[in-house]
Amino acid sequence: MPMMMTRTATAIAVALMASHSWAEETQQLETVQVQGRAALGAADSASEGVIKAERLVTKPLLRPAELLEAMPGMIVTQHSGDGKANQYFLRGFNLDHGSDFATMVLGMPVNMASHAHGQGYMDLNFLMPELVSSLQYRKGTFAAEDGDFVTTGSARIDYLRSLPAPFVEAGLGPHGHGRALAAGSSKLGDWSLLGAFETSRYDGPWEQPEGLRRNNAVLRLSQGDSDNGLALTAMAYRAHWRASEHVPERAIQNGEIGRFGSLLANDGGVTHRNSLSVEWARSVDKQDWRASAYVIDYGLNLFSGPSGFINGPDGDQHEQADHRLLWGGQLRHGFSPLANTDVSWGLQWRHDRIKQLGLYDTVDRRRTRTVREDRVDQDALGLFAEARTQWSSWLRSSVGLRWDSLRTRNRAIAGEFNLDNGGRASKTQVSPKLGLIARVNRNTELYAHWGRGFRSNDVRGATSATNPADGSAADLLPLLARTQSSELGLRVRPAAGWNSSVTLWQAKLASELVFIGDAGVTEARGASRRVGIEWSNDYAPTSWLLIDADLALSRARFVEAENGGRHVPNAIPMSASLSASVTPSGPWSGGLKLRYLGAYALEETGSEKSHANWTANLKLTYRFNPQLQLSLDVLNLFDRRANDIEYWGASCTRAEGGGCNGGNGKDGIEGRLIHPMEPRMLRVSLRVSF
């Protein structure tokens, strides 16, 4: 299917470009007005917004998922190979690979429940940034439409339905970087057909070349727009790579490996995601109907050895395998039963049929032992309703209610200590939501929100009473863990072109997920509390210049002490960003972003902390004419020698030997595990439009 999809997309993209004549009249270059993220009267909270394509196009990107950093406070990084889902941070949460933040693309969920590598695994490497039309984001659990994984918030990404002109683009850069993209659209009566195909490669600065290869295709047939129209979309994505995992800092310091070295050869993986989706919307006579449906074929075989050689000279590499088919959809209806009240209700359903959910010990990607292998069926059903009422010219409210039901079945099919771990589990939860918005004057709004939500746990944790690795007893985890959040917000317009918001927030979790370095997995811990404050600013002094300035402070603590302390590991207490988007009427345009990450606790006592760091990325574009433009991305502009991620955990290097203390295969040496930031890189791309 991936090969068929890529060939079809290529053929259609070429056909669409050929359908446009070179003899078309040349258009004058126009000024693109960059818009802010949210404005007074247009948002239901102080921490939500919508980012349009005009603003995203100026963002310098190392990875596709870094589009999410356009939302205030979001941090996107990586601790392994670039074919793997990114690491995300928001509101004092280490989101791991997506456990506490939900993302939808074209109405399809990205987060994977009961995933082989981590709950909520959110791989956005299939995104084509050039096709993104908008990014809508919310924070907190205050929208009745948002369900699982929405502890810190959610994002909805939409694609364009047509392009101004077909184009081809080719890019080159150091460390074997290469990328080619062809995209175009054409009218078929009342319909629009869009096709795009992308292929890329990258080796990275690593001593073990990454060998990343990505192929990506999109076909989209649409009529009308997102408010009144229909869109059918087929997508196909496939990638394979070798990874340089995070490594013990001491191994670099003592010279056993280089800064960009690795402990084990041939970590990495192969993944694919193929999907078919349909979206329909109709708005007429104050009735708003929306429906969507999808089917996704997904697979991942991931090989990792983050602890090195604790278990002996062959290393600790393991394989995590996940192959599934998931399908589902949503129906939403909005209407106005009263002159001052808008009501919406909806139904959501998702089914995951996971035919292989496996964990295997491996040596150089060869399986030597099956730790566990399971087959899982999981149904998630959600019903929601919300009423928004305008009580007066200055006061409005929102009241929502959500009901969720999760039903699962796990069949254990392999593993010496795993065969008794199958079973069924189910859980329901009701989640109320409340919001109050006061318009103080034309330049000021106040917000107060409270909401209850949940995070789902891996079904294997809810059905396994035995540790599949050694047969010891294991505690059963609840299938759903309750979360609660609240916000007080202010949105103000201090001057013309300047929108500012301040949000004071709090989040309570019944169960915490914490990274365990010696196993390379996450583990459920006790309840936690977080508080924080965010300050976000959009300033547009002219129609062609937009400046963002965001600051986020937070405090994360366990309710009761864990491992001698109450600090939640890897919870970033401070982040800040400053960016500028420049789109004048002349040939030049570009964007600059500076990002700062404060030091965070690596373990529960807080005595070991990461190193604070800041980075800068730059993008410059020169348009020779409407048909030809040249772009330059300078990543890590000032060549900062820092780390993308830091952990604290046990490991052994090859020189230290198995177990690091006589080869007992149990202990390892506790210490700092790091993944270095990539050095300064210049990437150039040339686009030809037709």
PDB file of N, CA and C in Angstrom, residues 369-428:
ATOM      1  N   ARG A 369      14.714 -13.485  22.742  1.00  0.00           N
ATOM      2  CA  ARG A 369      13.753 -13.899  23.774  1.00  0.00           C
ATOM      3  C   ARG A 369      12.493 -13.068  23.644  1.00  0.00           C
ATOM      4  N   THR A 370      11.358 -13.720  23.769  1.00  0.00           N
ATOM      5  CA  THR A 370      10.081 -13.020  23.808  1.00  0.00           C
ATOM      6  C   THR A 370       9.720 -12.750  25.259  1.00  0.00           C
ATOM      7  N   VAL A 371       9.760 -11.471  25.644  1.00  0.00           N
ATOM      8  CA  VAL A 371       9.370 -11.095  27.003  1.00  0.00           C
ATOM      9  C   VAL A 371       7.854 -11.151  27.125  1.00  0.00           C
ATOM     10  N   ARG A 372       7.170 -10.541  26.172  1.00  0.00           N
ATOM     11  CA  ARG A 372       5.715 -10.639  26.143  1.00  0.00           C
ATOM     12  C   ARG A 372       5.224 -10.327  24.735  1.00  0.00           C
ATOM     13  N   GLU A 373       4.116 -10.926  24.383  1.00  0.00           N
ATOM     14  CA  GLU A 373       3.425 -10.608  23.137  1.00  0.00           C
ATOM     15  C   GLU A 373       1.941 -10.734  23.401  1.00  0.00           C
ATOM     16  N   ASP A 374       1.198  -9.695  23.002  1.00  0.00           N
ATOM     17  CA  ASP A 374      -0.229  -9.634  23.302  1.00  0.00           C
ATOM     18  C   ASP A 374      -1.003  -9.184  22.076  1.00  0.00           C
ATOM     19  N   ARG A 375      -2.290  -9.481  22.085  1.00  0.00           N
ATOM     20  CA  ARG A 375      -3.234  -8.939  21.112  1.00  0.00           C
ATOM     21  C   ARG A 375      -4.318  -8.210  21.880  1.00  0.00           C
ATOM     22  N   VAL A 376      -4.602  -6.983  21.431  1.00  0.00           N
ATOM     23  CA  VAL A 376      -5.484  -6.111  22.202  1.00  0.00           C
ATOM     24  C   VAL A 376      -6.591  -5.571  21.310  1.00  0.00           C
ATOM     25  N   ASP A 377      -7.793  -5.581  21.850  1.00  0.00           N
ATOM     26  CA  ASP A 377      -8.922  -4.874  21.248  1.00  0.00           C
ATOM     27  C   ASP A 377      -9.403  -3.837  22.246  1.00  0.00           C
ATOM     28  N   GLN A 378      -9.567  -2.609  21.779  1.00  0.00           N
ATOM     29  CA  GLN A 378      -9.909  -1.518  22.688  1.00  0.00           C
ATOM     30  C   GLN A 378     -10.938  -0.615  22.037  1.00  0.00           C
ATOM     31  N   ASP A 379     -12.048  -0.395  22.738  1.00  0.00           N
ATOM     32  CA  ASP A 379     -13.115   0.498  22.278  1.00  0.00           C
ATOM     33  C   ASP A 379     -13.208   1.688  23.210  1.00  0.00           C
ATOM     34  N   ALA A 380     -13.224   2.889  22.634  1.00  0.00           N
ATOM     35  CA  ALA A 380     -13.404   4.123  23.396  1.00  0.00           C
ATOM     36  C   ALA A 380     -14.617   4.860  22.842  1.00  0.00           C
ATOM     37  N   LEU A 381     -15.599   5.102  23.703  1.00  0.00           N
ATOM     38  CA  LEU A 381     -16.824   5.793  23.322  1.00  0.00           C
ATOM     39  C   LEU A 381     -16.960   7.044  24.174  1.00  0.00           C
ATOM     40  N   GLY A 382     -17.244   8.170  23.536  1.00  0.00           N
ATOM     41  CA  GLY A 382     -17.422   9.423  24.256  1.00  0.00           C
ATOM     42  C   GLY A 382     -18.659  10.165  23.799  1.00  0.00           C
ATOM     43  N   LEU A 383     -19.424  10.692  24.757  1.00  0.00           N
ATOM     44  CA  LEU A 383     -20.580  11.543  24.496  1.00  0.00           C
ATOM     45  C   LEU A 383     -20.343  12.873  25.185  1.00  0.00           C
ATOM     46  N   PHE A 384     -20.659  13.975  24.515  1.00  0.00           N
ATOM     47  CA  PHE A 384     -20.430  15.271  25.136  1.00  0.00           C
ATOM     48  C   PHE A 384     -21.515  16.260  24.739  1.00  0.00           C
ATOM     49  N   ALA A 385     -21.704  17.243  25.612  1.00  0.00           N
ATOM     50  CA  ALA A 385     -22.649  18.332  25.348  1.00  0.00           C
ATOM     51  C   ALA A 385     -22.111  19.595  26.008  1.00  0.00           C
ATOM     52  N   GLU A 386     -22.375  20.728  25.376  1.00  0.00           N
ATOM     53  CA  GLU A 386     -21.863  21.990  25.892  1.00  0.00           C
ATOM     54  C   GLU A 386     -22.836  23.108  25.534  1.00  0.00           C
ATOM     55  N   ALA A 387     -23.054  24.017  26.465  1.00  0.00           N
ATOM     56  CA  ALA A 387     -23.933  25.172  26.244  1.00  0.00           C
ATOM     57  C   ALA A 387     -23.153  26.446  26.535  1.00  0.00           C
ATOM     58  N   ARG A 388     -23.164  27.369  25.575  1.00  0.00           N
ATOM     59  CA  ARG A 388     -22.540  28.679  25.741  1.00  0.00           C
ATOM     60  C   ARG A 388     -23.644  29.735  25.755  1.00  0.00           C
ATOM     61  N   THR A 389     -23.662  30.533  26.816  1.00  0.00           N
ATOM     62  CA  THR A 389     -24.735  31.509  27.012  1.00  0.00           C
ATOM     63  C   THR A 389     -24.165  32.906  27.179  1.00  0.00           C
ATOM     64  N   GLN A 390     -24.729  33.874  26.456  1.00  0.00           N
ATOM     65  CA  GLN A 390     -24.379  35.291  26.588  1.00  0.00           C
ATOM     66  C   GLN A 390     -25.403  35.917  27.516  1.00  0.00           C
ATOM     67  N   TRP A 391     -25.036  36.078  28.801  1.00  0.00           N
ATOM     68  CA  TRP A 391     -25.981  36.555  29.797  1.00  0.00           C
ATOM     69  C   TRP A 391     -26.224  38.052  29.683  1.00  0.00           C
ATOM     70  N   SER A 392     -25.204  38.782  29.294  1.00  0.00           N
ATOM     71  CA  SER A 392     -25.331  40.222  29.113  1.00  0.00           C
ATOM     72  C   SER A 392     -24.255  40.663  28.135  1.00  0.00           C
ATOM     73  N   SER A 393     -24.161  41.956  27.907  1.00  0.00           N
ATOM     74  CA  SER A 393     -23.164  42.447  26.961  1.00  0.00           C
ATOM     75  C   SER A 393     -21.741  42.205  27.443  1.00  0.00           C
ATOM     76  N   TRP A 394     -21.572  41.943  28.756  1.00  0.00           N
ATOM     77  CA  TRP A 394     -20.224  41.793  29.297  1.00  0.00           C
ATOM     78  C   TRP A 394     -19.963  40.426  29.933  1.00  0.00           C
ATOM     79  N   LEU A 395     -20.979  39.559  30.013  1.00  0.00           N
ATOM     80  CA  LEU A 395     -20.808  38.279  30.711  1.00  0.00           C
ATOM     81  C   LEU A 395     -21.321  37.122  29.868  1.00  0.00           C
ATOM     82  N   ARG A 396     -20.493  36.091  29.716  1.00  0.00           N
ATOM     83  CA  ARG A 396     -20.913  34.870  29.052  1.00  0.00           C
ATOM     84  C   ARG A 396     -20.343  33.665  29.805  1.00  0.00           C
ATOM     85  N   SER A 397     -20.928  32.484  29.564  1.00  0.00           N
ATOM     86  CA  SER A 397     -20.515  31.285  30.292  1.00  0.00           C
ATOM     87  C   SER A 397     -20.529  30.075  29.373  1.00  0.00           C
ATOM     88  N   SER A 398     -19.849  29.034  29.800  1.00  0.00           N
ATOM     89  CA  SER A 398     -19.898  27.743  29.111  1.00  0.00           C
ATOM     90  C   SER A 398     -20.031  26.652  30.170  1.00  0.00           C
ATOM     91  N   VAL A 399     -20.929  25.718  29.902  1.00  0.00           N
ATOM     92  CA  VAL A 399     -21.152  24.579  30.792  1.00  0.00           C
ATOM     93  C   VAL A 399     -21.105  23.324  29.932  1.00  0.00           C
ATOM     94  N   GLY A 400     -20.244  22.385  30.297  1.00  0.00           N
ATOM     95  CA  GLY A 400     -20.101  21.175  29.500  1.00  0.00           C
ATOM     96  C   GLY A 400     -20.138  19.925  30.349  1.00  0.00           C
ATOM     97  N   LEU A 401     -20.482  18.821  29.709  1.00  0.00           N
ATOM     98  CA  LEU A 401     -20.503  17.521  30.374  1.00  0.00           C
ATOM     99  C   LEU A 401     -20.040  16.473  29.378  1.00  0.00           C
ATOM    100  N   ARG A 402     -19.165  15.594  29.839  1.00  0.00           N
ATOM    101  CA  ARG A 402     -18.621  14.551  28.978  1.00  0.00           C
ATOM    102  C   ARG A 402     -18.715  13.206  29.693  1.00  0.00           C
ATOM    103  N   TRP A 403     -19.091  12.171  28.927  1.00  0.00           N
ATOM    104  CA  TRP A 403     -19.143  10.797  29.438  1.00  0.00           C
ATOM    105  C   TRP A 403     -18.265   9.926  28.559  1.00  0.00           C
ATOM    106  N   ASP A 404     -17.359   9.181  29.182  1.00  0.00           N
ATOM    107  CA  ASP A 404     -16.449   8.302  28.449  1.00  0.00           C
ATOM    108  C   ASP A 404     -16.537   6.885  28.974  1.00  0.00           C
ATOM    109  N   SER A 405     -16.457   5.955  28.042  1.00  0.00           N
ATOM    110  CA  SER A 405     -16.438   4.534  28.374  1.00  0.00           C
ATOM    111  C   SER A 405     -15.304   3.867  27.617  1.00  0.00           C
ATOM    112  N   LEU A 406     -14.464   3.137  28.336  1.00  0.00           N
ATOM    113  CA  LEU A 406     -13.346   2.415  27.736  1.00  0.00           C
ATOM    114  C   LEU A 406     -13.493   0.936  28.054  1.00  0.00           C
ATOM    115  N   ARG A 407     -13.546   0.106  27.014  1.00  0.00           N
ATOM    116  CA  ARG A 407     -13.668  -1.340  27.178  1.00  0.00           C
ATOM    117  C   ARG A 407     -12.550  -2.016  26.400  1.00  0.00           C
ATOM    118  N   THR A 408     -11.827  -2.908  27.069  1.00  0.00           N
ATOM    119  CA  THR A 408     -10.645  -3.513  26.462  1.00  0.00           C
ATOM    120  C   THR A 408     -10.602  -5.018  26.707  1.00  0.00           C
ATOM    121  N   ARG A 409      -9.887  -5.677  25.817  1.00  0.00           N
ATOM    122  CA  ARG A 409      -9.617  -7.109  25.967  1.00  0.00           C
ATOM    123  C   ARG A 409      -8.175  -7.356  25.576  1.00  0.00           C
ATOM    124  N   ASN A 410      -7.439  -8.022  26.448  1.00  0.00           N
ATOM    125  CA  ASN A 410      -6.039  -8.351  26.199  1.00  0.00           C
ATOM    126  C   ASN A 410      -5.881  -9.859  26.163  1.00  0.00           C
ATOM    127  N   ARG A 411      -5.304 -10.363  25.072  1.00  0.00           N
ATOM    128  CA  ARG A 411      -5.017 -11.798  24.951  1.00  0.00           C
ATOM    129  C   ARG A 411      -3.501 -11.984  24.924  1.00  0.00           C
ATOM    130  N   ALA A 412      -2.968 -12.566  25.991  1.00  0.00           N
ATOM    131  CA  ALA A 412      -1.533 -12.838  26.073  1.00  0.00           C
ATOM    132  C   ALA A 412      -1.240 -14.091  25.260  1.00  0.00           C
ATOM    133  N   ILE A 413      -0.343 -13.990  24.265  1.00  0.00           N
ATOM    134  CA  ILE A 413      -0.101 -15.117  23.369  1.00  0.00           C
ATOM    135  C   ILE A 413       1.319 -15.645  23.431  1.00  0.00           C
ATOM    136  N   ALA A 414       2.252 -14.924  24.085  1.00  0.00           N
ATOM    137  CA  ALA A 414       3.627 -15.412  24.163  1.00  0.00           C
ATOM    138  C   ALA A 414       4.337 -14.733  25.328  1.00  0.00           C
ATOM    139  N   GLY A 415       5.424 -15.376  25.791  1.00  0.00           N
ATOM    140  CA  GLY A 415       6.207 -14.878  26.915  1.00  0.00           C
ATOM    141  C   GLY A 415       6.138 -15.852  28.068  1.00  0.00           C
ATOM    142  N   GLU A 416       7.297 -16.247  28.582  1.00  0.00           N
ATOM    143  CA  GLU A 416       7.365 -17.273  29.628  1.00  0.00           C
ATOM    144  C   GLU A 416       6.521 -16.917  30.842  1.00  0.00           C
ATOM    145  N   PHE A 417       6.553 -15.673  31.265  1.00  0.00           N
ATOM    146  CA  PHE A 417       5.818 -15.258  32.459  1.00  0.00           C
ATOM    147  C   PHE A 417       4.604 -14.398  32.122  1.00  0.00           C
ATOM    148  N   ASN A 418       4.198 -14.409  30.876  1.00  0.00           N
ATOM    149  CA  ASN A 418       3.151 -13.491  30.437  1.00  0.00           C
ATOM    150  C   ASN A 418       1.817 -14.157  30.148  1.00  0.00           C
ATOM    151  N   LEU A 419       1.786 -15.466  30.031  1.00  0.00           N
ATOM    152  CA  LEU A 419       0.611 -16.139  29.488  1.00  0.00           C
ATOM    153  C   LEU A 419      -0.628 -16.028  30.366  1.00  0.00           C
ATOM    154  N   ASP A 420      -0.455 -15.706  31.648  1.00  0.00           N
ATOM    155  CA  ASP A 420      -1.613 -15.540  32.530  1.00  0.00           C
ATOM    156  C   ASP A 420      -2.025 -14.081  32.678  1.00  0.00           C
ATOM    157  N   ASN A 421      -1.468 -13.205  31.851  1.00  0.00           N
ATOM    158  CA  ASN A 421      -1.711 -11.775  32.008  1.00  0.00           C
ATOM    159  C   ASN A 421      -2.853 -11.238  31.146  1.00  0.00           C
ATOM    160  N   GLY A 422      -3.557 -12.095  30.455  1.00  0.00           N
ATOM    161  CA  GLY A 422      -4.664 -11.611  29.642  1.00  0.00           C
ATOM    162  C   GLY A 422      -5.887 -11.300  30.480  1.00  0.00           C
ATOM    163  N   GLY A 423      -6.903 -10.751  29.822  1.00  0.00           N
ATOM    164  CA  GLY A 423      -8.145 -10.470  30.527  1.00  0.00           C
ATOM    165  C   GLY A 423      -8.875  -9.289  29.930  1.00  0.00           C
ATOM    166  N   ARG A 424      -9.963  -8.921  30.577  1.00  0.00           N
ATOM    167  CA  ARG A 424     -10.772  -7.787  30.157  1.00  0.00           C
ATOM    168  C   ARG A 424     -10.748  -6.702  31.231  1.00  0.00           C
ATOM    169  N   ALA A 425     -10.911  -5.478  30.802  1.00  0.00           N
ATOM    170  CA  ALA A 425     -11.002  -4.356  31.729  1.00  0.00           C
ATOM    171  C   ALA A 425     -11.906  -3.299  31.117  1.00  0.00           C
ATOM    172  N   SER A 426     -12.652  -2.608  31.955  1.00  0.00           N
ATOM    173  CA  SER A 426     -13.528  -1.539  31.479  1.00  0.00           C
ATOM    174  C   SER A 426     -13.660  -0.476  32.558  1.00  0.00           C
ATOM    175  N   LYS A 427     -13.976   0.724  32.109  1.00  0.00           N
ATOM    176  CA  LYS A 427     -14.105   1.842  33.048  1.00  0.00           C
ATOM    177  C   LYS A 427     -14.884   2.956  32.366  1.00  0.00           C
ATOM    178  N   THR A 428     -15.696   3.674  33.155  1.00  0.00           N
ATOM    179  CA  THR A 428     -16.410   4.848  32.653  1.00  0.00           C
ATOM    180  C   THR A 428     -16.109   6.045  33.552  1.00  0.00           C
TER     181      THR A 428
END
